mmCIF file of C-alpha atoms (C1' of nucleotides) in Angstrom:
data_model
loop_
_atom_site.group_PDB
_atom_site.id
_atom_site.type_symbol
_atom_site.label_atom_id
_atom_site.label_comp_id
_atom_site.label_asym_id
_atom_site.label_seq_id
_atom_site.Cartn_x
_atom_site.Cartn_y
_atom_site.Cartn_z
ATOM 1 C CA MET Q 1 -27.610 -14.994 -80.394
ATOM 2 C CA GLY Q 2 -23.787 -15.128 -80.260
ATOM 3 C CA ASP Q 3 -23.488 -13.460 -83.586
ATOM 4 C CA GLN Q 4 -21.443 -10.317 -83.574
ATOM 5 C CA LEU Q 5 -24.225 -8.009 -84.612
ATOM 6 C CA PHE Q 6 -26.433 -9.119 -81.995
ATOM 7 C CA LYS Q 7 -23.573 -8.739 -79.338
ATOM 8 C CA ASP Q 8 -22.656 -5.217 -80.494
ATOM 9 C CA SER Q 9 -26.363 -3.933 -80.633
ATOM 10 C CA VAL Q 10 -26.754 -5.093 -77.051
ATOM 11 C CA GLU Q 11 -23.584 -3.450 -75.852
ATOM 12 C CA THR Q 12 -24.621 -0.249 -77.743
ATOM 13 C CA THR Q 13 -27.720 -0.082 -75.735
ATOM 14 C CA LEU Q 14 -25.710 -0.580 -72.427
ATOM 15 C CA LYS Q 15 -23.599 2.264 -73.298
ATOM 16 C CA VAL Q 16 -26.530 4.547 -73.707
ATOM 17 C CA ILE Q 17 -28.305 3.621 -70.614
ATOM 18 C CA GLY Q 18 -25.223 2.096 -68.374
ATOM 19 C CA GLY Q 19 -24.699 5.188 -66.374
ATOM 20 C CA LYS Q 20 -25.362 4.985 -62.816
ATOM 21 C CA TRP Q 21 -28.334 7.301 -62.728
ATOM 22 C CA LYS Q 22 -29.494 7.341 -66.509
ATOM 23 C CA LEU Q 23 -32.237 4.580 -66.099
ATOM 24 C CA VAL Q 24 -33.656 6.474 -63.052
ATOM 25 C CA ILE Q 25 -33.593 9.754 -64.692
ATOM 26 C CA LEU Q 26 -35.530 8.245 -67.637
ATOM 27 C CA CYS Q 27 -38.088 6.791 -65.268
ATOM 28 C CA HIS Q 28 -38.692 10.256 -64.077
ATOM 29 C CA LEU Q 29 -39.041 11.648 -67.572
ATOM 30 C CA MET Q 30 -41.294 8.912 -68.716
ATOM 31 C CA ASP Q 31 -43.859 10.640 -66.657
ATOM 32 C CA GLY Q 32 -43.393 14.060 -68.415
ATOM 33 C CA ALA Q 33 -41.025 16.814 -68.499
ATOM 34 C CA ARG Q 34 -39.099 17.800 -65.415
ATOM 35 C CA ARG Q 35 -37.147 20.880 -64.384
ATOM 36 C CA PHE Q 36 -33.698 20.299 -63.149
ATOM 37 C CA GLY Q 37 -34.604 21.008 -59.565
ATOM 38 C CA GLU Q 38 -37.420 18.665 -59.722
ATOM 39 C CA LEU Q 39 -35.188 15.976 -60.872
ATOM 40 C CA ARG Q 40 -32.752 16.595 -58.018
ATOM 41 C CA ARG Q 41 -35.672 16.449 -55.553
ATOM 42 C CA GLY Q 42 -36.803 13.266 -57.039
ATOM 43 C CA MET Q 43 -33.235 11.664 -56.637
ATOM 44 C CA PRO Q 44 -31.863 12.933 -53.165
ATOM 45 C CA ASP Q 45 -28.672 11.006 -53.453
ATOM 46 C CA ILE Q 46 -27.615 12.201 -56.816
ATOM 47 C CA THR Q 47 -25.120 15.289 -56.933
ATOM 48 C CA GLN Q 48 -25.493 18.289 -59.181
ATOM 49 C CA LYS Q 49 -22.411 17.300 -61.074
ATOM 50 C CA MET Q 50 -23.734 13.729 -61.909
ATOM 51 C CA LEU Q 51 -27.131 14.823 -62.762
ATOM 52 C CA THR Q 52 -25.813 17.596 -65.187
ATOM 53 C CA GLN Q 53 -23.223 15.050 -66.526
ATOM 54 C CA GLN Q 54 -25.836 12.244 -67.282
ATOM 55 C CA LEU Q 55 -28.432 14.557 -68.646
ATOM 56 C CA ARG Q 56 -25.912 15.861 -71.078
ATOM 57 C CA GLU Q 57 -24.894 12.324 -72.208
ATOM 58 C CA LEU Q 58 -28.601 11.471 -72.655
ATOM 59 C CA GLU Q 59 -29.079 14.627 -74.516
ATOM 60 C CA GLU Q 60 -26.106 13.776 -76.835
ATOM 61 C CA ASP Q 61 -27.450 10.664 -77.630
ATOM 62 C CA GLY Q 62 -30.887 12.094 -78.481
ATOM 63 C CA ILE Q 63 -32.775 10.611 -75.931
ATOM 64 C CA ILE Q 64 -33.771 13.668 -74.060
ATOM 65 C CA HIS Q 65 -34.479 17.165 -74.937
ATOM 66 C CA ARG Q 66 -33.192 20.191 -73.004
ATOM 67 C CA GLU Q 67 -35.304 23.469 -73.303
ATOM 68 C CA VAL Q 68 -33.898 26.615 -71.584
ATOM 69 C CA PHE Q 69 -36.452 29.334 -70.897
ATOM 70 C CA MET Q 70 -34.989 32.764 -70.947
ATOM 71 C CA GLN Q 71 -36.237 34.388 -67.699
ATOM 72 C CA VAL Q 72 -35.339 35.009 -64.323
ATOM 73 C CA PRO Q 73 -35.073 32.995 -62.473
ATOM 74 C CA PRO Q 74 -33.690 30.571 -64.910
ATOM 75 C CA LYS Q 75 -35.803 27.537 -65.885
ATOM 76 C CA VAL Q 76 -34.622 24.547 -67.676
ATOM 77 C CA GLU Q 77 -37.062 21.757 -68.640
ATOM 78 C CA TYR Q 78 -35.912 18.191 -69.579
ATOM 79 C CA SER Q 79 -38.167 15.982 -71.536
ATOM 80 C CA LEU Q 80 -37.914 12.691 -73.602
ATOM 81 C CA THR Q 81 -37.533 13.048 -77.339
ATOM 82 C CA PRO Q 82 -39.944 10.821 -79.272
ATOM 83 C CA TYR Q 83 -36.875 8.837 -79.657
ATOM 84 C CA GLY Q 84 -36.208 8.526 -76.329
ATOM 85 C CA GLY Q 85 -39.786 7.192 -75.715
ATOM 86 C CA THR Q 86 -38.755 4.188 -77.300
ATOM 87 C CA MET Q 87 -36.888 3.239 -74.207
ATOM 88 C CA GLY Q 88 -40.114 3.139 -72.471
ATOM 89 C CA GLU Q 89 -40.833 -0.803 -73.327
ATOM 90 C CA VAL Q 90 -37.143 -1.269 -72.383
ATOM 91 C CA LEU Q 91 -37.509 0.312 -69.062
ATOM 92 C CA HIS Q 92 -40.614 -1.742 -68.316
ATOM 93 C CA LEU Q 93 -38.986 -5.176 -69.156
ATOM 94 C CA LEU Q 94 -35.889 -4.302 -67.230
ATOM 95 C CA ALA Q 95 -38.369 -3.260 -64.181
ATOM 96 C CA ASP Q 96 -40.427 -6.569 -64.534
ATOM 97 C CA TRP Q 97 -37.194 -8.669 -64.607
ATOM 98 C CA GLY Q 98 -35.695 -6.849 -61.536
ATOM 99 C CA LEU Q 99 -38.838 -7.158 -59.530
ATOM 100 C CA LYS Q 100 -38.820 -10.980 -59.960
ATOM 101 C CA HIS Q 101 -35.121 -10.968 -59.232
ATOM 102 C CA GLN Q 102 -35.569 -9.060 -55.967
ATOM 103 C CA GLU Q 103 -38.286 -11.399 -55.080
ATOM 104 C CA ARG Q 104 -36.023 -14.383 -55.538
ATOM 105 C CA VAL Q 105 -33.234 -12.803 -53.546
ATOM 106 C CA ASP Q 106 -35.694 -12.026 -50.571
ATOM 107 C CA LYS Q 107 -36.939 -15.404 -50.543
ATOM 108 C CA GLU Q 108 -33.416 -16.807 -50.404
ATOM 109 C CA ALA Q 109 -32.680 -14.558 -47.509
ATOM 110 C CA SER Q 110 -35.892 -15.589 -45.583
ATOM 111 C CA PRO Q 111 -35.830 -18.682 -43.480
ATOM 112 C CA THR Q 112 -39.305 -19.732 -44.590
ATOM 113 C CA SER Q 113 -37.957 -22.582 -46.661
ATOM 114 C CA SER Q 114 -34.890 -24.509 -46.794
ATOM 115 C CA ASP Q 115 -31.793 -22.356 -46.597
ATOM 116 C CA HIS Q 116 -29.302 -24.179 -48.920
ATOM 117 C CA MET S 1 -43.127 5.187 -63.503
ATOM 118 C CA GLY S 2 -41.204 7.482 -61.487
ATOM 119 C CA ASP S 3 -42.212 5.532 -58.301
ATOM 120 C CA GLN S 4 -39.502 4.100 -55.991
ATOM 121 C CA LEU S 5 -40.245 0.318 -56.691
ATOM 122 C CA PHE S 6 -40.144 0.939 -60.269
ATOM 123 C CA LYS S 7 -36.717 2.695 -60.121
ATOM 124 C CA ASP S 8 -35.450 0.165 -57.728
ATOM 125 C CA SER S 9 -36.488 -2.763 -59.902
ATOM 126 C CA VAL S 10 -34.686 -1.153 -62.724
ATOM 127 C CA GLU S 11 -31.637 -0.569 -60.976
ATOM 128 C CA THR S 12 -31.553 -3.927 -59.563
ATOM 129 C CA THR S 13 -31.423 -5.459 -63.310
ATOM 130 C CA LEU S 14 -28.671 -3.154 -64.171
ATOM 131 C CA LYS S 15 -26.727 -4.215 -61.391
ATOM 132 C CA VAL S 16 -27.112 -7.948 -62.366
ATOM 133 C CA ILE S 17 -26.263 -7.258 -66.119
ATOM 134 C CA GLY S 18 -24.265 -3.970 -65.902
ATOM 135 C CA GLY S 19 -20.702 -5.589 -66.140
ATOM 136 C CA LYS S 20 -18.754 -4.828 -69.193
ATOM 137 C CA TRP S 21 -19.006 -8.374 -70.419
ATOM 138 C CA LYS S 22 -21.990 -9.789 -68.845
ATOM 139 C CA LEU S 23 -24.354 -9.195 -71.654
ATOM 140 C CA VAL S 24 -22.011 -10.623 -74.108
ATOM 141 C CA ILE S 25 -21.321 -13.644 -72.246
ATOM 142 C CA LEU S 26 -25.116 -14.203 -71.693
ATOM 143 C CA CYS S 27 -25.398 -13.776 -75.527
ATOM 144 C CA HIS S 28 -23.010 -16.683 -75.988
ATOM 145 C CA LEU S 29 -24.733 -18.962 -73.364
ATOM 146 C CA MET S 30 -28.312 -18.373 -74.726
ATOM 147 C CA ASP S 31 -27.121 -20.562 -77.857
ATOM 148 C CA GLY S 32 -26.232 -23.435 -75.446
ATOM 149 C CA ALA S 33 -23.669 -24.700 -72.900
ATOM 150 C CA ARG S 34 -20.054 -23.347 -73.449
ATOM 151 C CA ARG S 35 -16.630 -24.076 -71.971
ATOM 152 C CA PHE S 36 -14.370 -21.633 -70.436
ATOM 153 C CA GLY S 37 -12.078 -21.898 -73.423
ATOM 154 C CA GLU S 38 -14.720 -21.466 -75.919
ATOM 155 C CA LEU S 39 -16.197 -18.318 -74.306
ATOM 156 C CA ARG S 40 -12.564 -16.863 -74.519
ATOM 157 C CA ARG S 41 -12.363 -17.662 -78.049
ATOM 158 C CA GLY S 42 -15.780 -16.264 -78.664
ATOM 159 C CA MET S 43 -14.611 -13.057 -76.998
ATOM 160 C CA PRO S 44 -11.061 -12.403 -78.068
ATOM 161 C CA ASP S 45 -10.784 -8.964 -76.076
ATOM 162 C CA ILE S 46 -11.692 -10.307 -72.706
ATOM 163 C CA THR S 47 -8.883 -11.401 -70.311
ATOM 164 C CA GLN S 48 -8.976 -14.691 -68.197
ATOM 165 C CA LYS S 49 -9.498 -12.620 -65.070
ATOM 166 C CA MET S 50 -12.392 -10.534 -66.220
ATOM 167 C CA LEU S 51 -14.143 -13.744 -67.880
ATOM 168 C CA THR S 52 -13.638 -15.788 -64.617
ATOM 169 C CA GLN S 53 -14.800 -12.584 -62.499
ATOM 170 C CA GLN S 54 -17.875 -11.980 -64.564
ATOM 171 C CA LEU S 55 -18.969 -15.467 -64.838
ATOM 172 C CA ARG S 56 -18.669 -15.847 -60.899
ATOM 173 C CA GLU S 57 -20.906 -12.831 -60.401
ATOM 174 C CA LEU S 58 -23.619 -14.274 -62.833
ATOM 175 C CA GLU S 59 -23.244 -17.511 -61.073
ATOM 176 C CA GLU S 60 -23.841 -15.863 -57.638
ATOM 177 C CA ASP S 61 -26.814 -14.045 -58.997
ATOM 178 C CA GLY S 62 -28.372 -17.437 -60.119
ATOM 179 C CA ILE S 63 -28.275 -16.591 -63.850
ATOM 180 C CA ILE S 64 -25.668 -19.222 -65.103
ATOM 181 C CA HIS S 65 -24.875 -22.644 -63.776
ATOM 182 C CA ARG S 66 -21.032 -23.892 -63.407
ATOM 183 C CA GLU S 67 -20.288 -27.628 -63.981
ATOM 184 C CA VAL S 68 -16.964 -28.932 -63.234
ATOM 185 C CA PHE S 69 -16.065 -32.262 -64.930
ATOM 186 C CA MET S 70 -13.644 -34.160 -62.800
ATOM 187 C CA GLN S 71 -11.240 -35.450 -65.511
ATOM 188 C CA VAL S 72 -7.815 -34.425 -67.086
ATOM 189 C CA PRO S 73 -7.524 -32.196 -68.672
ATOM 190 C CA PRO S 74 -9.998 -30.261 -66.684
ATOM 191 C CA LYS S 75 -13.363 -29.195 -68.209
ATOM 192 C CA VAL S 76 -15.862 -26.715 -66.966
ATOM 193 C CA GLU S 77 -19.003 -26.055 -68.687
ATOM 194 C CA TYR S 78 -21.163 -23.018 -68.137
ATOM 195 C CA SER S 79 -24.928 -22.861 -68.921
ATOM 196 C CA LEU S 80 -27.913 -20.642 -68.279
ATOM 197 C CA THR S 81 -30.270 -21.676 -65.403
ATOM 198 C CA PRO S 82 -33.704 -21.680 -66.272
ATOM 199 C CA TYR S 83 -33.887 -18.427 -64.427
ATOM 200 C CA GLY S 84 -31.188 -17.144 -66.443
ATOM 201 C CA GLY S 85 -33.177 -18.030 -69.391
ATOM 202 C CA THR S 86 -35.720 -15.390 -68.489
ATOM 203 C CA MET S 87 -33.156 -12.763 -69.431
ATOM 204 C CA GLY S 88 -33.579 -13.758 -73.204
ATOM 205 C CA GLU S 89 -36.498 -11.405 -73.837
ATOM 206 C CA VAL S 90 -34.436 -8.803 -72.038
ATOM 207 C CA LEU S 91 -31.545 -9.339 -74.417
ATOM 208 C CA HIS S 92 -33.549 -9.343 -77.454
ATOM 209 C CA LEU S 93 -35.113 -5.995 -76.585
ATOM 210 C CA LEU S 94 -31.969 -4.505 -75.722
ATOM 211 C CA ALA S 95 -30.622 -5.899 -79.193
ATOM 212 C CA ASP S 96 -33.479 -4.333 -81.054
ATOM 213 C CA TRP S 97 -33.167 -0.884 -79.377
ATOM 214 C CA GLY S 98 -29.200 -0.993 -79.761
ATOM 215 C CA LEU S 99 -29.586 -1.816 -83.470
ATOM 216 C CA LYS S 100 -31.951 1.075 -83.990
ATOM 217 C CA HIS S 101 -29.747 3.346 -82.226
ATOM 218 C CA GLN S 102 -26.908 2.303 -84.363
ATOM 219 C CA GLU S 103 -28.507 2.854 -87.339
ATOM 220 C CA ARG S 104 -29.475 6.474 -86.339
ATOM 221 C CA VAL S 105 -25.925 7.323 -85.235
ATOM 222 C CA ASP S 106 -24.608 5.960 -88.714
ATOM 223 C CA LYS S 107 -27.344 8.204 -90.461
ATOM 224 C CA GLU S 108 -26.246 11.174 -88.685
ATOM 225 C CA ALA S 109 -22.537 10.462 -89.476
ATOM 226 C CA SER S 110 -23.319 9.812 -93.173
ATOM 227 C CA PRO S 111 -23.573 12.808 -95.598
ATOM 228 C CA THR S 112 -26.717 11.393 -97.355
ATOM 229 C CA SER S 113 -29.051 13.915 -96.011
ATOM 230 C CA SER S 114 -28.414 17.369 -94.384
ATOM 231 C CA ASP S 115 -25.574 17.348 -92.040
ATOM 232 C CA HIS S 116 -26.981 19.380 -89.147
ATOM 233 C "C1'" DC N 1 -7.527 -26.364 -69.492
ATOM 234 C "C1'" DA N 2 -9.222 -23.355 -66.189
ATOM 235 C "C1'" DG N 3 -8.056 -20.948 -63.340
ATOM 236 C "C1'" DT N 4 -5.513 -17.381 -58.971
ATOM 237 C "C1'" DA N 5 -2.705 -13.765 -57.256
ATOM 238 C "C1'" DT N 6 -0.911 -9.322 -57.611
ATOM 239 C "C1'" DC N 7 -0.300 -4.959 -59.101
ATOM 240 C "C1'" DC N 8 -1.489 -1.054 -61.981
ATOM 241 C "C1'" DA N 9 -4.358 2.403 -65.013
ATOM 242 C "C1'" DA N 10 -8.351 4.593 -66.304
ATOM 243 C "C1'" DG N 11 -12.403 6.025 -65.693
ATOM 244 C "C1'" DA N 12 -16.746 6.637 -62.828
ATOM 245 C "C1'" DC N 13 -18.309 8.809 -59.319
ATOM 246 C "C1'" DG N 14 -18.618 12.189 -55.125
ATOM 247 C "C1'" DA N 15 -17.686 16.529 -52.182
ATOM 248 C "C1'" DT N 16 -17.041 21.061 -52.258
ATOM 249 C "C1'" DA N 17 -16.878 25.695 -53.797
ATOM 250 C "C1'" DC N 18 -17.970 29.162 -56.955
ATOM 251 C "C1'" DT N 19 -20.976 31.766 -61.028
ATOM 252 C "C1'" DG N 20 -24.442 33.932 -64.761
ATOM 253 C "C1'" DC P 1 -32.310 28.328 -60.420
ATOM 254 C "C1'" DA P 2 -29.189 25.720 -62.835
ATOM 255 C "C1'" DG P 3 -25.368 25.079 -63.541
ATOM 256 C "C1'" DT P 4 -19.419 24.951 -63.784
ATOM 257 C "C1'" DA P 5 -14.819 23.870 -62.124
ATOM 258 C "C1'" DT P 6 -11.630 21.378 -59.354
ATOM 259 C "C1'" DC P 7 -9.956 17.739 -56.853
ATOM 260 C "C1'" DG P 8 -10.153 13.419 -54.478
ATOM 261 C "C1'" DT P 9 -11.702 8.659 -53.935
ATOM 262 C "C1'" DC P 10 -13.241 4.411 -55.144
ATOM 263 C "C1'" DT P 11 -14.561 1.037 -58.419
ATOM 264 C "C1'" DT P 12 -13.672 -1.290 -62.560
ATOM 265 C "C1'" DG P 13 -11.049 -3.406 -65.570
ATOM 266 C "C1'" DG P 14 -6.608 -4.732 -67.597
ATOM 267 C "C1'" DA P 15 -1.379 -6.963 -67.680
ATOM 268 C "C1'" DT P 16 1.253 -10.181 -66.232
ATOM 269 C "C1'" DA P 17 2.898 -14.162 -63.986
ATOM 270 C "C1'" DC P 18 2.055 -18.367 -61.633
ATOM 271 C "C1'" DT P 19 -0.847 -23.035 -60.466
ATOM 272 C "C1'" DG P 20 -3.567 -27.672 -59.664
#
DNA sequence: CAGTATCCAAGACGATACTG
DNA sequence: CAGTATCGTCTTGGATACTG
């Protein structure tokens, strides 16, 4: 696993999904297309700037699709590309692992068993 | 997938492995225990400071184990904890995805098929 | 050999104001 | 509604020098 190609591949993935909000955005889009405002409401702590920026980067990487509806008021919908959909299993595995990790951390913090 | 627990779990994982060098370090340790110097040689671009720092963080998260051999010259060995070993499948999936992504990007860049 | 300590640069991120 | 533009901050990472 320490070979160069493997390491490079792993780093490539991290570059694509490494932004602070990208994984969360993808989680939302996994459930279906979302408008800009819907995404904002779903992530109360993100700023417009960051949302726009991260969406653009995901778009450039071919992960998501941006569709502008020419109408007033403006409407823009974001959705996963078929390619972006392949992130699904990655997301699931990351979530699985994170969940177990969180449980571990919680257990350490609680006084139920020995502390150290 | 857009539910809060799922999103939190995914973010938790990213926090643990999100450092610039952590995934690469993990790749090396997946092959077995390594000394500090071995890791450095395996990652020519990392500085001592960053290597030390990222190792400490991985240690704090319970992913890796640090063993100091009391001898001169000093010898310190890093290895995955059993828990850290559970990152293995994550690493593989990230590598798979990254490899495919890289192929995609390369194809776009090459003139073999239509350019836009 | 395996680190620390210090200082510095770059980039990521955020707050705010403005626009088609 | 869905952005852009600007500026400031904060975090991350890097260069260099020193140490048990």
